[in-house]
Coordinates of C-alpha atoms in Angstrom, one line a residue:
Chain Z
M468 CA 88.1 4.8 44.2
A469 CA 86.6 1.5 45.4
R470 CA 86.9 0.3 48.9
E471 CA 85.0 -1.8 51.4
I472 CA 83.3 -1.0 54.7
T473 CA 82.2 -3.7 57.1
G474 CA 81.7 -1.9 60.4
F475 CA 78.4 -0.3 61.5
S476 CA 80.2 2.3 63.4
N477 CA 82.1 3.6 60.4
P478 CA 81.6 7.4 60.3
L479 CA 80.6 7.2 56.6
V480 CA 77.8 4.9 57.4
K481 CA 76.5 7.3 60.0
R482 CA 76.9 10.2 57.7
V483 CA 74.9 8.6 54.9
R484 CA 72.3 7.5 57.3
S485 CA 72.1 11.1 58.6
L486 CA 71.1 12.2 55.0
R487 CA 67.6 10.7 55.8
E488 CA 67.1 13.9 57.9
K489 CA 66.3 17.2 56.2
K490 CA 68.5 19.3 58.4
L491 CA 71.6 17.3 57.6
R492 CA 70.7 17.0 53.9
K493 CA 70.6 20.8 53.8
R494 CA 73.8 21.2 55.7
E495 CA 75.7 18.8 53.3
G496 CA 73.9 19.7 50.1
L497 CA 73.5 16.0 49.4
F498 CA 70.6 13.6 49.1
L499 CA 70.1 9.8 48.7
A500 CA 68.6 7.9 45.8
E501 CA 68.1 4.1 46.0
G502 CA 67.8 1.3 43.6
L503 CA 69.5 0.2 40.4
R504 CA 66.8 1.5 38.1
I505 CA 66.7 5.1 39.4
L506 CA 70.5 5.3 39.6
T507 CA 70.8 4.0 36.1
E508 CA 68.2 6.6 34.9
A509 CA 70.3 9.3 36.5
R510 CA 73.5 8.0 34.9
E511 CA 71.8 7.9 31.4
L512 CA 71.0 11.6 32.0
G513 CA 74.6 12.3 32.9
V514 CA 74.1 12.6 36.6
L515 CA 76.4 10.6 38.8
P516 CA 76.5 10.1 42.5
E517 CA 79.5 11.4 44.5
M518 CA 79.4 8.1 46.4
I519 CA 77.7 4.8 45.6
F520 CA 77.2 1.9 48.1
L521 CA 76.5 -1.6 47.1
A522 CA 76.7 -5.1 48.5
S523 CA 80.1 -6.8 48.2
G524 CA 80.4 -10.4 47.1
A525 CA 78.0 -11.4 44.4
D526 CA 78.8 -10.5 40.8
P527 CA 77.2 -7.1 40.1
H528 CA 74.4 -6.7 37.5
P529 CA 75.8 -5.3 34.2
L530 CA 74.0 -2.0 34.9
A531 CA 75.6 -1.9 38.3
S532 CA 79.0 -2.5 36.7
A533 CA 78.3 0.4 34.3
L534 CA 77.5 2.6 37.3
I535 CA 80.6 1.6 39.2
N536 CA 82.8 2.3 36.1
A537 CA 81.2 5.7 35.5
V538 CA 81.4 6.8 39.2
E539 CA 85.1 5.7 39.3
A540 CA 85.9 7.5 36.0
A541 CA 84.3 10.7 37.4
G542 CA 86.5 10.5 40.6
G543 CA 83.6 9.4 42.9
D544 CA 83.7 6.8 45.6
V545 CA 82.5 3.2 45.1
I546 CA 82.0 1.6 48.5
F547 CA 81.2 -2.1 48.9
T548 CA 79.5 -3.1 52.1
T549 CA 77.2 -5.7 53.7
P550 CA 73.5 -6.0 53.2
D551 CA 73.0 -5.2 56.9
I552 CA 74.8 -1.9 56.6
L553 CA 72.9 -1.1 53.4
G554 CA 69.8 -1.9 55.3
K555 CA 70.8 0.5 58.1
M556 CA 71.5 3.3 55.6
S557 CA 68.3 2.7 53.6
G558 CA 66.0 2.0 56.5
K559 CA 64.9 -1.2 54.9
D560 CA 65.5 -4.8 56.1
N561 CA 67.8 -7.0 54.0
A562 CA 68.6 -4.3 51.5
Q563 CA 70.2 -5.7 48.3
T564 CA 69.8 -2.2 47.0
L565 CA 72.3 0.3 45.6
I566 CA 72.5 3.7 47.4
G567 CA 73.8 6.8 45.6
V568 CA 74.7 10.0 47.3
Y569 CA 74.0 12.9 45.0
R570 CA 74.7 16.7 45.1
D571 CA 71.3 18.4 45.5
R572 CA 69.8 19.8 42.4
L573 CA 67.9 23.0 43.5
T574 CA 67.8 25.5 40.7
P575 CA 67.7 29.2 41.6
L576 CA 64.5 30.6 40.3
P577 CA 66.1 33.3 38.2
A578 CA 68.1 30.6 36.4
L579 CA 65.0 28.6 35.4
D580 CA 64.4 28.7 31.7
R581 CA 60.6 28.8 31.3
A582 CA 60.8 28.5 27.6
R583 CA 62.3 25.0 27.9
A584 CA 59.0 23.3 28.5
P585 CA 55.2 24.0 27.9
I586 CA 54.1 22.9 31.3
W587 CA 55.4 23.7 34.8
F588 CA 54.0 22.7 38.2
V589 CA 53.9 25.2 41.0
A590 CA 53.3 23.4 44.4
Q591 CA 52.1 25.5 47.2
A592 CA 52.8 24.3 50.7
M593 CA 52.7 20.7 49.6
R594 CA 53.3 18.6 52.7
D595 CA 53.3 15.0 51.5
P596 CA 56.6 13.6 50.1
G597 CA 54.6 11.0 48.1
N598 CA 52.5 13.7 46.5
L599 CA 55.6 15.7 45.6
G600 CA 57.4 12.8 44.2
T601 CA 54.4 11.7 42.2
L602 CA 54.0 15.2 40.9
M603 CA 57.6 15.1 39.6
R604 CA 56.8 11.7 37.9
I605 CA 53.7 13.2 36.3
G606 CA 55.8 16.2 35.2
D607 CA 58.3 13.8 33.5
A608 CA 55.4 12.0 31.7
V609 CA 53.7 15.2 30.3
G610 CA 57.0 16.8 29.3
A611 CA 56.9 19.4 32.0
G612 CA 60.0 21.3 32.9
G613 CA 59.8 20.9 36.6
V614 CA 58.3 22.0 39.9
I615 CA 58.5 25.4 41.6
L616 CA 58.0 25.0 45.3
V617 CA 56.2 27.9 47.0
D618 CA 55.9 28.5 50.7
D619 CA 56.7 25.7 53.2
C620 CA 56.8 22.5 51.1
V621 CA 58.1 19.1 52.0
D622 CA 61.8 18.6 51.0
P623 CA 61.9 17.3 47.4
F624 CA 65.1 15.5 48.2
S625 CA 63.6 13.4 51.0
V626 CA 64.0 9.7 50.5
E627 CA 60.2 9.3 50.2
A628 CA 59.9 12.0 47.5
V629 CA 62.8 10.7 45.6
R630 CA 61.4 7.2 45.7
A631 CA 57.9 8.3 44.6
S632 CA 59.5 10.4 41.7
M633 CA 60.7 7.1 40.2
G634 CA 63.8 8.9 38.8
A635 CA 62.0 12.1 37.8
I636 CA 64.0 13.9 40.5
F637 CA 66.8 13.8 37.9
T638 CA 64.7 15.0 34.9
Q639 CA 62.6 17.7 36.5
T640 CA 64.0 21.1 37.4
I641 CA 63.3 22.0 41.1
A642 CA 63.2 25.5 42.3
H643 CA 62.1 27.1 45.6
A644 CA 60.7 30.6 46.1
S645 CA 58.4 32.6 48.3
W646 CA 55.1 33.5 46.7
D647 CA 56.1 37.1 46.1
E648 CA 59.4 36.1 44.5
F649 CA 57.6 33.6 42.3
L650 CA 55.0 36.1 41.2
A651 CA 57.5 38.8 40.4
W652 CA 59.6 36.3 38.4
L653 CA 56.5 34.9 36.6
R654 CA 55.2 38.4 35.6
A655 CA 58.6 39.3 34.2
G656 CA 58.0 37.0 31.3
P657 CA 55.3 35.0 29.4
G658 CA 53.3 32.4 31.3
Q659 CA 49.7 31.6 32.3
L660 CA 49.1 31.0 36.0
I661 CA 46.3 28.4 36.3
G662 CA 44.7 27.5 39.6
T663 CA 42.2 24.8 40.3
S664 CA 39.5 25.9 42.7
L665 CA 36.0 25.3 44.0
N666 CA 35.4 29.1 43.7
T667 CA 34.7 29.1 40.0
D668 CA 32.2 27.7 37.6
Q669 CA 34.7 27.6 34.7
D670 CA 35.2 24.0 33.7
Y671 CA 38.9 22.9 33.3
Q672 CA 38.3 21.9 29.7
A673 CA 36.8 25.3 28.7
P674 CA 39.9 27.6 28.4
A675 CA 42.5 27.4 25.8
Y676 CA 45.8 26.9 27.6
V677 CA 48.8 28.7 26.3
P678 CA 52.4 27.6 27.0
P679 CA 54.2 28.0 29.2
A680 CA 51.3 27.0 31.5
F681 CA 52.0 27.2 35.2
L682 CA 49.7 24.8 37.1
L683 CA 49.3 25.9 40.6
I684 CA 48.5 23.1 43.1
G685 CA 47.4 24.0 46.5
N686 CA 48.1 22.5 49.9
E687 CA 46.6 19.0 50.4
A688 CA 44.3 20.0 53.3
R689 CA 43.5 23.7 52.7
G690 CA 43.8 24.3 48.9
L691 CA 45.0 27.7 47.7
P692 CA 44.8 30.8 49.8
A693 CA 42.3 33.3 48.4
G694 CA 45.0 35.9 47.6
Y695 CA 46.8 33.2 45.5
E696 CA 43.6 32.4 43.6
A697 CA 43.1 36.1 42.9
A698 CA 46.6 36.3 41.3
C699 CA 45.8 33.5 38.8
D700 CA 45.2 34.2 35.2
L701 CA 42.7 31.4 35.1
L702 CA 40.7 29.6 37.8
V703 CA 39.2 26.4 36.7
K704 CA 37.2 23.6 38.3
I705 CA 37.7 19.9 37.7
P706 CA 34.3 18.3 37.7
M707 CA 33.4 16.3 40.8
L708 CA 30.3 14.2 40.5
G709 CA 30.4 12.6 43.9
R710 CA 30.3 13.6 47.5
A711 CA 34.0 14.7 47.8
D712 CA 35.0 18.2 46.9
S713 CA 38.6 17.6 46.1
L714 CA 41.0 15.2 44.5
N715 CA 44.4 14.2 45.9
A716 CA 46.9 17.0 45.1
S717 CA 49.0 15.0 42.6
V718 CA 46.0 13.5 41.0
A719 CA 44.5 17.0 40.4
G720 CA 47.9 18.0 38.9
A721 CA 47.8 15.0 36.6
V722 CA 44.2 15.7 35.4
M723 CA 45.2 19.4 34.7
A724 CA 48.5 18.6 33.1
Y725 CA 47.0 16.0 30.7
E726 CA 44.3 18.5 29.7
V727 CA 47.0 21.0 28.8
L728 CA 49.1 18.4 27.0
N729 CA 46.0 17.1 25.1
Q730 CA 45.2 20.6 23.9
L731 CA 48.8 21.2 22.8
R732 CA 48.8 17.8 21.0
R733 CA 45.7 18.9 19.1
T734 CA 47.1 22.3 18.1
G735 CA 50.6 21.1 17.6
D736 CA 51.8 23.9 19.8
Q737 CA 54.0 21.9 22.1
G738 CA 56.5 24.5 23.0
T739 CA 59.8 22.6 23.4
A740 CA 58.5 19.4 24.9
P741 CA 61.4 16.9 25.0
Q742 CA 59.7 14.5 22.5
A743 CA 56.5 14.5 20.5
P744 CA 53.9 11.9 21.3
E745 CA 53.1 9.2 18.7
Chain J
M1429 CA 24.5 3.2 74.8
A1430 CA 27.1 5.7 76.1
R1431 CA 29.9 4.7 78.5
E1432 CA 33.4 5.6 79.4
I1433 CA 36.7 3.6 79.2
T1434 CA 39.8 4.9 80.9
G1435 CA 42.0 1.8 81.1
F1436 CA 44.5 0.8 78.5
S1437 CA 44.0 -2.9 79.3
N1438 CA 40.3 -2.8 78.6
P1439 CA 39.5 -5.7 76.2
L1440 CA 37.6 -3.4 73.9
V1441 CA 40.6 -1.1 73.4
K1442 CA 42.6 -4.2 72.5
R1443 CA 39.9 -5.4 70.2
V1444 CA 39.7 -2.1 68.3
R1445 CA 43.4 -1.8 68.1
S1446 CA 43.5 -5.3 66.6
L1447 CA 41.4 -4.1 63.7
R1448 CA 44.5 -2.5 62.4
E1449 CA 45.5 -6.0 61.3
K1450 CA 44.0 -7.6 58.2
K1451 CA 43.6 -11.0 59.7
L1452 CA 41.5 -9.7 62.6
R1453 CA 39.5 -7.4 60.4
K1454 CA 38.5 -10.3 58.3
R1455 CA 37.7 -12.5 61.3
E1456 CA 35.4 -9.8 62.8
G1457 CA 34.1 -8.4 59.5
L1458 CA 34.8 -4.9 60.9
F1459 CA 37.0 -2.0 60.0
L1460 CA 38.1 1.4 61.3
A1461 CA 37.5 4.9 60.0
E1462 CA 38.9 7.9 61.7
G1463 CA 38.1 11.6 61.8
L1464 CA 34.9 13.7 62.1
R1465 CA 34.8 14.5 58.4
I1466 CA 34.8 11.0 57.2
L1467 CA 32.5 9.7 59.9
T1468 CA 30.1 12.5 59.1
E1469 CA 30.2 11.7 55.3
A1470 CA 29.3 8.2 56.2
R1471 CA 26.4 9.3 58.4
E1472 CA 25.0 11.5 55.7
L1473 CA 25.1 8.5 53.4
G1474 CA 23.1 6.5 56.0
V1475 CA 26.1 4.4 57.2
L1476 CA 26.6 4.4 60.9
P1477 CA 29.4 2.7 63.0
E1478 CA 28.6 -0.1 65.4
M1479 CA 30.8 1.7 67.9
I1480 CA 32.2 5.2 68.1
F1481 CA 35.1 6.3 70.3
L1482 CA 35.7 9.9 71.2
A1483 CA 37.5 12.0 73.8
S1484 CA 35.6 12.6 77.0
G1485 CA 35.5 16.0 78.6
A1486 CA 35.3 18.9 76.1
D1487 CA 32.0 19.8 74.5
P1488 CA 31.7 17.8 71.3
H1489 CA 31.5 19.5 67.9
P1490 CA 27.9 19.8 66.7
L1491 CA 28.7 17.3 64.0
A1492 CA 30.1 14.9 66.6
S1493 CA 26.9 15.4 68.6
A1494 CA 24.9 14.5 65.6
L1495 CA 26.9 11.3 65.2
I1496 CA 26.5 10.4 68.8
N1497 CA 22.8 10.8 68.6
A1498 CA 22.5 8.8 65.4
V1499 CA 24.7 6.0 66.7
E1500 CA 22.7 5.8 69.9
A1501 CA 19.4 5.9 68.1
A1502 CA 20.5 3.0 65.9
G1503 CA 21.5 1.0 69.0
G1504 CA 25.2 1.3 68.6
D1505 CA 27.8 2.0 71.3
V1506 CA 29.2 5.5 72.1
I1507 CA 32.4 5.2 74.1
F1508 CA 34.1 8.1 75.7
T1509 CA 37.8 7.7 76.4
T1510 CA 41.1 9.5 76.9
P1511 CA 43.3 11.0 74.1
D1512 CA 46.0 8.6 75.1
I1513 CA 43.7 5.6 74.5
L1514 CA 42.4 7.1 71.3
G1515 CA 46.0 7.5 70.2
K1516 CA 46.8 3.9 71.1
M1517 CA 43.8 2.7 69.0
S1518 CA 44.6 5.0 66.0
G1519 CA 48.3 4.7 66.0
K1520 CA 48.8 8.4 66.3
D1521 CA 50.1 10.6 69.1
N1522 CA 47.7 12.8 70.9
A1523 CA 44.7 11.8 69.0
Q1524 CA 41.8 14.2 69.3
T1525 CA 40.1 12.1 66.7
L1526 CA 36.9 10.2 66.5
I1527 CA 37.2 6.5 65.7
G1528 CA 34.3 4.6 64.2
V1529 CA 34.1 0.8 63.9
Y1530 CA 32.1 -0.2 60.8
R1531 CA 30.7 -3.4 59.4
D1532 CA 32.8 -4.2 56.3
R1533 CA 31.2 -3.4 53.0
L1534 CA 32.4 -6.0 50.5
T1535 CA 29.7 -6.6 47.8
P1536 CA 29.5 -10.1 46.2
L1537 CA 30.3 -9.6 42.5
P1538 CA 27.0 -11.2 41.4
A1539 CA 25.2 -8.5 43.4
L1540 CA 27.0 -5.6 41.7
D1541 CA 24.7 -3.6 39.5
R1542 CA 26.9 -2.5 36.6
A1543 CA 24.1 -0.3 35.1
R1544 CA 24.3 1.9 38.2
A1545 CA 27.3 3.9 37.0
P1546 CA 29.1 4.6 33.7
I1547 CA 32.6 3.9 35.0
W1548 CA 34.1 1.1 37.2
F1549 CA 37.6 0.5 38.2
V1550 CA 39.1 -3.0 38.2
A1551 CA 42.3 -3.1 40.2
Q1552 CA 44.6 -6.0 39.5
A1553 CA 47.0 -7.0 42.3
M1554 CA 47.2 -3.4 43.6
R1555 CA 49.6 -3.5 46.5
D1556 CA 49.7 0.0 47.9
P1557 CA 46.8 1.0 50.3
G1558 CA 47.4 4.7 49.4
N1559 CA 46.9 3.9 45.7
L1560 CA 43.7 1.9 46.4
G1561 CA 42.3 4.6 48.7
T1562 CA 43.2 7.3 46.1
L1563 CA 41.5 5.2 43.4
M1564 CA 38.3 5.1 45.4
R1565 CA 38.5 8.9 45.9
I1566 CA 38.9 9.3 42.1
G1567 CA 36.0 7.0 41.6
D1568 CA 33.8 9.1 43.8
A1569 CA 34.9 12.2 41.9
V1570 CA 34.1 10.8 38.4
G1571 CA 30.9 9.3 39.4
A1572 CA 32.2 5.7 39.2
G1573 CA 30.3 2.9 40.8
G1574 CA 33.3 1.3 42.6
V1575 CA 36.3 -0.9 42.5
I1576 CA 36.5 -4.6 41.6
L1577 CA 39.6 -6.1 43.2
V1578 CA 41.1 -8.8 41.1
D1579 CA 43.9 -11.2 42.3
D1580 CA 45.9 -10.4 45.5
C1581 CA 45.1 -6.8 46.3
V1582 CA 45.8 -4.9 49.4
D1583 CA 42.8 -4.8 51.8
P1584 CA 40.5 -1.9 50.9
F1585 CA 39.5 -1.7 54.6
S1586 CA 43.0 -1.1 55.9
V1587 CA 43.3 2.1 57.9
E1588 CA 45.7 3.6 55.2
A1589 CA 43.3 2.8 52.3
V1590 CA 40.3 4.1 54.2
R1591 CA 42.2 7.3 55.1
A1592 CA 43.4 7.9 51.5
S1593 CA 39.8 7.3 50.3
M1594 CA 38.7 10.4 52.2
G1595 CA 35.3 8.9 52.7
A1596 CA 34.9 7.3 49.3
I1597 CA 35.1 3.9 51.0
F1598 CA 31.4 4.7 51.9
T1599 CA 30.3 5.8 48.4
Q1600 CA 32.1 3.2 46.3
T1601 CA 31.0 -0.3 45.9
I1602 CA 33.9 -2.7 46.6
A1603 CA 33.9 -6.3 45.2
H1604 CA 36.6 -8.9 45.1
A1605 CA 36.9 -11.7 42.5
S1606 CA 39.4 -14.0 40.8
W1607 CA 40.3 -12.9 37.3
D1608 CA 38.2 -15.8 35.9
E1609 CA 35.2 -15.0 38.0
F1610 CA 35.4 -11.4 37.0
L1611 CA 35.7 -12.1 33.3
A1612 CA 32.8 -14.6 33.4
W1613 CA 30.7 -12.0 35.2
L1614 CA 31.7 -9.2 32.9
R1615 CA 30.9 -11.1 29.7
A1616 CA 27.5 -12.0 31.0
G1617 CA 26.4 -8.4 30.5
P1618 CA 27.3 -5.1 28.7
G1619 CA 30.7 -3.5 29.4
Q1620 CA 33.9 -2.4 27.8
L1621 CA 37.1 -3.7 29.4
I1622 CA 39.8 -1.1 28.9
G1623 CA 43.4 -1.7 29.8
T1624 CA 46.3 0.8 29.7
S1625 CA 49.5 -0.7 28.2
L1626 CA 52.8 0.0 26.6
N1627 CA 52.1 -2.7 24.1
T1628 CA 49.8 -0.7 21.9
D1629 CA 50.0 2.4 19.7
Q1630 CA 46.4 3.4 20.3
D1631 CA 46.3 6.7 22.0
Y1632 CA 43.9 6.8 25.0
Q1633 CA 42.0 9.7 23.5
A1634 CA 41.3 7.8 20.2
P1635 CA 38.6 5.3 21.1
A1636 CA 35.0 6.2 21.8
Y1637 CA 34.3 4.8 25.3
V1638 CA 30.9 3.3 25.9
P1639 CA 29.5 2.9 29.4
P1640 CA 29.7 0.9 31.5
A1641 CA 33.5 1.3 31.0
F1642 CA 35.6 -1.0 33.1
L1643 CA 39.1 0.6 33.6
L1644 CA 41.6 -2.1 34.3
I1645 CA 44.6 -0.9 36.4
G1646 CA 47.6 -3.2 36.7
N1647 CA 49.9 -3.9 39.5
E1648 CA 52.2 -1.0 40.5
A1649 CA 55.4 -2.7 39.6
R1650 CA 54.6 -5.2 36.9
G1651 CA 51.6 -3.7 35.1
L1652 CA 49.0 -6.1 33.6
P1653 CA 49.8 -9.8 32.8
A1654 CA 49.9 -10.4 29.0
G1655 CA 46.8 -12.7 29.2
Y1656 CA 44.8 -10.0 30.9
E1657 CA 45.8 -7.5 28.2
A1658 CA 44.6 -10.0 25.6
A1659 CA 41.2 -10.2 27.3
C1660 CA 40.6 -6.4 27.0
D1661 CA 38.2 -5.0 24.5
L1662 CA 40.5 -2.0 24.1
L1663 CA 44.2 -1.5 24.9
V1664 CA 45.2 2.2 25.0
K1665 CA 48.4 4.1 25.8
I1666 CA 48.6 7.3 27.9
P1667 CA 51.2 9.5 26.2
M1668 CA 54.5 9.7 28.1
L1669 CA 56.9 12.3 26.8
G1670 CA 59.7 11.9 29.3
R1671 CA 62.0 9.1 30.3
A1672 CA 59.6 7.2 32.5
D1673 CA 57.4 4.5 31.0
S1674 CA 54.6 4.5 33.5
L1675 CA 52.5 6.7 35.8
N1676 CA 51.6 5.9 39.4
A1677 CA 48.7 3.4 39.3
S1678 CA 46.1 5.7 40.8
V1679 CA 47.2 8.6 38.6
A1680 CA 46.9 6.5 35.5
G1681 CA 43.4 5.6 36.7
A1682 CA 42.5 9.3 37.1
V1683 CA 43.8 10.2 33.6
M1684 CA 41.8 7.4 32.1
A1685 CA 38.6 8.0 34.1
Y1686 CA 38.6 11.7 33.3
E1687 CA 38.9 11.0 29.6
V1688 CA 35.9 8.6 29.8
L1689 CA 34.0 11.2 31.8
N1690 CA 34.9 14.0 29.4
Q1691 CA 33.7 12.0 26.5
L1692 CA 30.4 11.2 28.3
R1693 CA 30.0 14.9 29.2
R1694 CA 30.3 15.8 25.5
T1695 CA 27.9 13.2 24.3
G1696 CA 25.5 13.6 27.2
D1697 CA 25.6 9.8 27.6
Q1698 CA 26.3 9.7 31.3
G1699 CA 24.6 6.5 32.2
T1700 CA 23.3 7.0 35.7
A1701 CA 26.1 9.2 37.1
P1702 CA 24.9 10.5 40.5
Q1703 CA 24.9 14.1 39.4
A1704 CA 25.6 16.0 36.1
P1705 CA 28.6 18.3 36.0
E1706 CA 27.9 22.0 35.7

C-alpha cells in the first residue's frame, strides 16, 4: 500500500529512525538498508523490504519503480516522504536515497548448510562494523557461504555494516554462536578450521586447503585467544615484510580467502561455489 | 623543553586542535599522530614529533619516557596536560593518549627512488581516509615503498588515515602528482603499471609481474577512468564469484599486492624488500 508522510513527528519516522540503534533492531527483528543499488540487489535475490521509503515528487528511477511494484505486490508498505525526513531517518543531509526496512536474516547455526560453499568466515569478537561489512563483501566475491559470528561481535545489521557490505548482507548467510557452540557444530561434520597467527612459522601458501574451509579471523586489537588457536586444524602466517605485525582484519580475511579460492581454482575442487571463475 | 598546560583556551591547544582540519595542516606543514604504539614506531624509525602532549600526573609508561627523552634531546617540546584537554585535541572522550605533532612527510615525486622497493601503490582519487590508511598498512606488510596519490585524493595526513595506517605513515613514502606528471615520471624509468579492471578477461594470477610493480587502485565508487586503463601495461581482473562486481579499494590493493609478493617470493626476485619472508 502506498501512502505519504510529511510530518517529522509521525510515529513511523521515529520507529524507523530507532532502527539505527542495536537494541531496537533486536527488539523489532528489523534492519535498514539504504540506496537504490543495494535495495535492487536484494530484490533481484528475492528479498523485499517490509517497508520502503522514498522521496515523493520527482519521477522515480525505473529500478525504483520496479521496487515499488514488487513491494506492493508482496503486501509491503511504500511510503513517500520528504528529503528532510529521509535525511532524518538515514542520518545524512539532503538524502535523496531510498530506505528499506528488512526482516533480519540471522540463520540459526544448526540450520547452516556448510556444504553449500567452499569457504566460510568465522569472525571472532569483530568490533568494527566497517570490517564486518567488508568481510561480507569479500565473502560474496570469493563465493563464500557467509560469516559465523563468535563471541561479542558488532551487529551485522548495523547501518554501517550493511553499507560496507555493499549488498552482500543479502547474499551471505549470517549466524551467531558462542565459541563452544560453534566448535561442537563444526566438529559434527567436515571442515578445516584455519587461523592466522603470529605464533607459527607455517606460511599461508604452504598447506593444501580443503573445502569447506572455515577462516577464523580474530579481534582487531587482540587477535585470537590462545585456546582458539589451539583448536584450529591449521595455523598459518601471512608474510609481513615491514614493521607492522598485523593486517586489518578484513584485509587478512581477503588475503586468506583468495589463497583458498586460488587453490580451488587450480584443482578444480570448488565445492558448490555459486559460479565458476572465467 | 617540558612544560604544562591546564587551560582550554591556551593558544597551543587551539593550534593542535586545528590540525584536524586539512587546510590548517597544509598551512602549517604539520600533522597529528596519536597513541603510544604509533609514536614509538615512529621513534624507532628515527622520526620524532616536534611536540608531544601527554597526561600529567601518573608515572609514564617506560616507552613514553623514552619518547619524552628523545623529543627533549632533539630540542622538541614535551607538554603535559589534562585528560580533558587531550580529549579536546584528539576528538575522543577521556583521552589517556599521547599526541605527537609531526612535520609532514610528502616526498616530491622526482625524489622518489623507485628501485628502493619492488611494489608501489598508486591511488587514484581515493576518497576514504580509512582506505588510504589501510593501503599504507598493507604497503608496509608487503614491503612496498609507498603510495603515489594521483588526482584529488583524501589527505594522507588526516587523523583518520594516520590512525588506519597503524604507523605505516612513517614507513611508507607518500608522493602526490597529477596523472600526467606521474605518467611522465613513470615512463622515464623501469616499472610495470598494473590496473585492476572489469574490462579485461586476464586473470590477476596470469601475468608474471616484474618489479618495480606499480599497482593502480581506482576511485572507490567509479574505478579507473578509461584513459588511465589504456595507459596501463597490464590490465587484470580479480575473480568475483558472487553478485558484486568490485572489492573495497584497499582490499583489492591487498589481493593484488600479495599476488605480486607471492610471485617474487617464488622467483627470489624481491628487489630490495626490507626483509625476506621466512
